[in-house]
Tab-separated table of C-alpha atoms in Angstrom:
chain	number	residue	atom	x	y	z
A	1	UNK	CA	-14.284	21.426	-15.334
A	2	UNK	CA	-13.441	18.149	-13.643
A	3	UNK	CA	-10.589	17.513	-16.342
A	4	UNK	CA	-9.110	21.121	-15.869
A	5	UNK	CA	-9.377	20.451	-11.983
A	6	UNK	CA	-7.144	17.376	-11.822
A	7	UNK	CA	-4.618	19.503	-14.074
A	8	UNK	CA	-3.149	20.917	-11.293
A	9	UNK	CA	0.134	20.269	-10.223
A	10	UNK	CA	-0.987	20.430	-6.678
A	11	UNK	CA	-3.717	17.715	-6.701
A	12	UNK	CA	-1.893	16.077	-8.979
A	13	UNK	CA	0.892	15.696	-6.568
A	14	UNK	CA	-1.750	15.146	-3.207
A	15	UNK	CA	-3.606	12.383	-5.855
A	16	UNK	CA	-0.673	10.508	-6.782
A	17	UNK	CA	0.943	10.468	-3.087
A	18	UNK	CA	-2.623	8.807	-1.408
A	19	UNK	CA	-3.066	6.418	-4.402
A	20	UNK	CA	0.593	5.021	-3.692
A	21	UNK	CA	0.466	5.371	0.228
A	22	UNK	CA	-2.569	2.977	-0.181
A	23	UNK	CA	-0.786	0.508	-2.149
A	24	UNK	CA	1.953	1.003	0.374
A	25	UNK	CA	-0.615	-0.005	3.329
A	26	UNK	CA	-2.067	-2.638	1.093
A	27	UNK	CA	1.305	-4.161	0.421
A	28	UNK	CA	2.198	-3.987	4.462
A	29	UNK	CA	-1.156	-5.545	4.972
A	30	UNK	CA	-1.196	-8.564	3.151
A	31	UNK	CA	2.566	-9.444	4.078
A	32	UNK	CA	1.562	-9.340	7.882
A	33	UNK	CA	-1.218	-11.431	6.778
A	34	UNK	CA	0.772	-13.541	5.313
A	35	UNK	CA	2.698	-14.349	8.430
A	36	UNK	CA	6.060	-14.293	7.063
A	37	UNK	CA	7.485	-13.164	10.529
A	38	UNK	CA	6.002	-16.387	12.347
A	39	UNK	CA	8.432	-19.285	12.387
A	40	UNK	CA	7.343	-22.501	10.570
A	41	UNK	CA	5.169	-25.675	12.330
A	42	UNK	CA	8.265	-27.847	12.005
A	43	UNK	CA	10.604	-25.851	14.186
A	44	UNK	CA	8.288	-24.538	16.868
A	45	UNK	CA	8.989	-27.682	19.157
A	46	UNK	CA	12.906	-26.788	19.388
């Protein structure tokens, strides 16, 4: 039942398109985290 459920092109499509808009936001999270954007300790003085 399950098995014949995700079968469906449908939630299939819905599935696939959260599972990679998650990654997306998880992605976008840790490279704000990261604080790529922020400029380095040697240069904030000039």
């Amino acid at each position: 039942m399950l098995k014949h459920f995700f079968q469906h092109p449908i939630v299939n499509f819905v599935g696939r398109t959260v599972f990679y808009f998650l990654i997306i936001l998880t992605l976008l999270y840790l490279y704000g985290y990261s604080g790529v954007g922020e400029g380095h300790f040697l240069y904030n003085e000039f």
